[in-house]
CSV table of C-alpha atoms in Angstrom, one decimal:
chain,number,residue,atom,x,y,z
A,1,UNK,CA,-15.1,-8.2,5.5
A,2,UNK,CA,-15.7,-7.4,1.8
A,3,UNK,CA,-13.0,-6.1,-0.6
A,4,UNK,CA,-11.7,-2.6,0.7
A,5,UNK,CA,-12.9,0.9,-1.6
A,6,UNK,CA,-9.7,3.2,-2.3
A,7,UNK,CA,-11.0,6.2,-1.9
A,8,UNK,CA,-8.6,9.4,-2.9
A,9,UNK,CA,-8.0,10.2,-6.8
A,10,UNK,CA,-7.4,13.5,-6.3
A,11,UNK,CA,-4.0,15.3,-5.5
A,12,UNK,CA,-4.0,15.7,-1.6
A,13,UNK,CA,-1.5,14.3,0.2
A,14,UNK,CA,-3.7,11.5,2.1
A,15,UNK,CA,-5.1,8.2,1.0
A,16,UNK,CA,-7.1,6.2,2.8
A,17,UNK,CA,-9.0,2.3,3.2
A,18,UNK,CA,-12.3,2.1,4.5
A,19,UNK,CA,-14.3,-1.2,5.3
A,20,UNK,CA,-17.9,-1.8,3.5
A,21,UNK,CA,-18.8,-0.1,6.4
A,22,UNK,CA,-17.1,3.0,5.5
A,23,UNK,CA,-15.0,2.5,8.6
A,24,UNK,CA,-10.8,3.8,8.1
A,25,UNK,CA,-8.9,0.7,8.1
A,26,UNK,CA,-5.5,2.0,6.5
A,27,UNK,CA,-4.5,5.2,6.0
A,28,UNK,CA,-1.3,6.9,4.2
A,29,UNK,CA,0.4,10.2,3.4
A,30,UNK,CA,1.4,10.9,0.3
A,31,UNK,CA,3.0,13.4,-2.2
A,32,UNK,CA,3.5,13.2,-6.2
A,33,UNK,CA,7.4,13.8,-6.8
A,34,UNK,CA,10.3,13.5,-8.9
A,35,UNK,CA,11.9,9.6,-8.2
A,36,UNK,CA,15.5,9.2,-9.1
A,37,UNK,CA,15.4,5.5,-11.0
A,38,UNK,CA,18.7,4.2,-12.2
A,39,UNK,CA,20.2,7.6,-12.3
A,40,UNK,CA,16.8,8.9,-14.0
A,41,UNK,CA,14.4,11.4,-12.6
A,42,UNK,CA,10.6,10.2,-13.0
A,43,UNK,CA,7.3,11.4,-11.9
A,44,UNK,CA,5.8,9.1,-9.2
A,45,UNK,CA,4.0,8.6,-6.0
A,46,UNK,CA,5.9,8.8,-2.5
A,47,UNK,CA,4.5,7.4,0.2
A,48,UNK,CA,5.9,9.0,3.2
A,49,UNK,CA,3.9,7.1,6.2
A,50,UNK,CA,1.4,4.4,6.2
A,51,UNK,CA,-0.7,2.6,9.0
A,52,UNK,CA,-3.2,0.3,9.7
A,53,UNK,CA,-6.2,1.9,11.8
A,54,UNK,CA,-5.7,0.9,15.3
A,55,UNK,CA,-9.2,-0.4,16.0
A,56,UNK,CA,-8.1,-3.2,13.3
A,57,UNK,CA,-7.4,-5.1,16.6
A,58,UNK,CA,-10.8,-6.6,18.1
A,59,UNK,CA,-11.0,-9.0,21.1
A,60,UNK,CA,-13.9,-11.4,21.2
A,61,UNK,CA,-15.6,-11.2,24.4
A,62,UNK,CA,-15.0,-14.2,26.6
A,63,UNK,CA,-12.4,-15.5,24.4
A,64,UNK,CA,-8.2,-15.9,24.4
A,65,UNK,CA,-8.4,-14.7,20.4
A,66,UNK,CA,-7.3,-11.8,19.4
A,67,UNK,CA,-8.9,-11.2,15.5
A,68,UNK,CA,-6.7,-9.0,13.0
A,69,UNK,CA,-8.5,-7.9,10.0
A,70,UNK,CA,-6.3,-8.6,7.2
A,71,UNK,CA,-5.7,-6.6,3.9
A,72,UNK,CA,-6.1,-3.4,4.2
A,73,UNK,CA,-3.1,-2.2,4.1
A,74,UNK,CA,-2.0,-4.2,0.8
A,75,UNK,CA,-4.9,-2.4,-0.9
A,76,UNK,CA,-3.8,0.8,0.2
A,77,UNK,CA,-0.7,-0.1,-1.9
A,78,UNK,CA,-2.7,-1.9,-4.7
A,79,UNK,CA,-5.1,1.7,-4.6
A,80,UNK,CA,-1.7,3.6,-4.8
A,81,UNK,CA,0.0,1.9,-7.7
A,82,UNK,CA,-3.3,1.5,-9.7
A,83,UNK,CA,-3.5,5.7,-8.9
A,84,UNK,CA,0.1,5.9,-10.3
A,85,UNK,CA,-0.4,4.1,-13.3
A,86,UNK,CA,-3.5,6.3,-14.4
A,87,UNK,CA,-2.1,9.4,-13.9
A,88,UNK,CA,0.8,8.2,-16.2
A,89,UNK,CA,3.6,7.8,-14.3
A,90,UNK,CA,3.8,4.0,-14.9
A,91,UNK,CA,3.0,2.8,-11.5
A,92,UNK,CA,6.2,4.1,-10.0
A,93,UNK,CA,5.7,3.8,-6.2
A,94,UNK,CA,8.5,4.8,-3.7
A,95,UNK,CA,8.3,4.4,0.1
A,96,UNK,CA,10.2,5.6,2.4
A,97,UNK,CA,10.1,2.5,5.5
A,98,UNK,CA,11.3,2.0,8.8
A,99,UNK,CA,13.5,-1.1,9.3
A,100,UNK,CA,10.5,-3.1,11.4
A,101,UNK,CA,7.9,-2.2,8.0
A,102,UNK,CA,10.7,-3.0,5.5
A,103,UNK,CA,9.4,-6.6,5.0
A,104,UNK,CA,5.7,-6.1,4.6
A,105,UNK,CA,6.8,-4.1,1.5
A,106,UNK,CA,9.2,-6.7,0.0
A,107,UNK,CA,6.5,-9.2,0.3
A,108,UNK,CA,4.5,-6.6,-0.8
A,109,UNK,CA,6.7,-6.5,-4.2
A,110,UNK,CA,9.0,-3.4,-3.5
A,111,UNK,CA,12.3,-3.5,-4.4
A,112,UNK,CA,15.4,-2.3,-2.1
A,113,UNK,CA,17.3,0.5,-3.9
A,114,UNK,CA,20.7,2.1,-3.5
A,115,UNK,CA,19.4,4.2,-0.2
A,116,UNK,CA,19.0,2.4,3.2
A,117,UNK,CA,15.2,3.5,4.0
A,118,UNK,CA,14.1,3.5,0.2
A,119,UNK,CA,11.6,0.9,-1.4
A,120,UNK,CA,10.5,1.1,-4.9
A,121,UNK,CA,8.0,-0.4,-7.5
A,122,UNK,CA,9.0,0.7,-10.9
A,123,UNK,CA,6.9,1.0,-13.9
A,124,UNK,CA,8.8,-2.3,-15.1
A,125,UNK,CA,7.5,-4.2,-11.9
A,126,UNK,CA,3.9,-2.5,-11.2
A,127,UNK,CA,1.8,-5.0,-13.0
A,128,UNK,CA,4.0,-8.3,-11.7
A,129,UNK,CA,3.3,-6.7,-8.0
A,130,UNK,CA,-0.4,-5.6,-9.1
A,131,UNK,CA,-1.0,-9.2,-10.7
A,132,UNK,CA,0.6,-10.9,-7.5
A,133,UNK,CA,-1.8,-8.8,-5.1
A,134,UNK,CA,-5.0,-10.2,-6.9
A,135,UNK,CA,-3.8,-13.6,-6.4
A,136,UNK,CA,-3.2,-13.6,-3.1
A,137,UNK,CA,-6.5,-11.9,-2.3
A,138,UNK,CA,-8.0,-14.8,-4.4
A,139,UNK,CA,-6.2,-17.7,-2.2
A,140,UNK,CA,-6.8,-16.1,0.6
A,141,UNK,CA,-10.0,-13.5,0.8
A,142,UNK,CA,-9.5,-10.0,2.7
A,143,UNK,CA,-11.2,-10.5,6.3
C-alpha cells in the first residue's frame, strides 16, 4: 500500500484516509474548539471519534492469515496535527478516547491531561510527535 492522502482542509467536521486506490481506510469526526491547556483556553482541533474502515481486515483465500493494513489511522492523526498547525493553532490536537483506544494514542504521542478520557498534543509537542510519525513510517513502511 502506498503512503495514505489526507484528504479534508476545509472546516467540516469529517476527515478521512483513503488508499492509492481512493478506498476509506480511516475516518474521524472532528470540530475546531476552544482547548483548555494549563488553565489556558486555545484554539484547536477535537477529535471526537476515530476508526479504521472495517474492510481493513482481508482474509487470504485458502490461508490461516488474517492481513491488517497498517497506518492509516496514524496518518489520520499526522493529517490532523499537520491541519492544526496551518491553520495556526500550533498543532494543538485533543481527543476525547475510550479506555481500550487510550494506548494507540500515547504511542501515538498524546499526552494524558487532568480529565480521565482527555488526550492532548500541544503546540510544544506537535513537531516531536510529527517527527516521530515519519520515522516510524520510514522503519517500518505503511502496508
Amino acid at each position: 500500500m502506498e503512503a495514505l492522502a489526507f484528504s479534508g482542509v476545509n472546516s467540516s467536521s469529517y476527515r478521512g484516509i483513503t488508499d492509492n486506490l481512493g478506498i476509506l481506510q480511516a475516518a474521524a469526526i472532528v470540530s475546531i474548539e476552544q482547548i483548555e491547556i494549563e488553565t489556558e483556553l486555545k484554539q484547536g482541533i477535537i477529535i471526537e471519534s476515530l476508526t479504521n474502515a472495517p474492510w481493513n481486515v482481508i482474509e487470504q483465500t485458502g490461508q490461516d492469515i488474517i492481513y491488517k493494513r497498517k497506518g492509516a489511522a496514524t496518518s489520520l492523526i499526522e493529517g490532523i496535527i499537520g491541519e492544526s498547525q496551518a491553520r495556526g493553532f500550533g498543532g494543538i490536537v485533543k481527543v476525547l478516547t475510550i479506555e481500550r483506544a487510550k494506548e494507540f494514542y500515547q504511542n501515538v504521542g498524546f499526552r494524558e491531561t487532568d480529565y480521565s478520557r482527555e488526550l492532548i498534543v500541544t503546540e510544544y509537542t506537535a513537531n516531536t510527535v510529527l517527527s516521530e510519525i515519519k520515522q516510524r513510517r520510514q522503519l517500518q513502511p505503511l502496508d
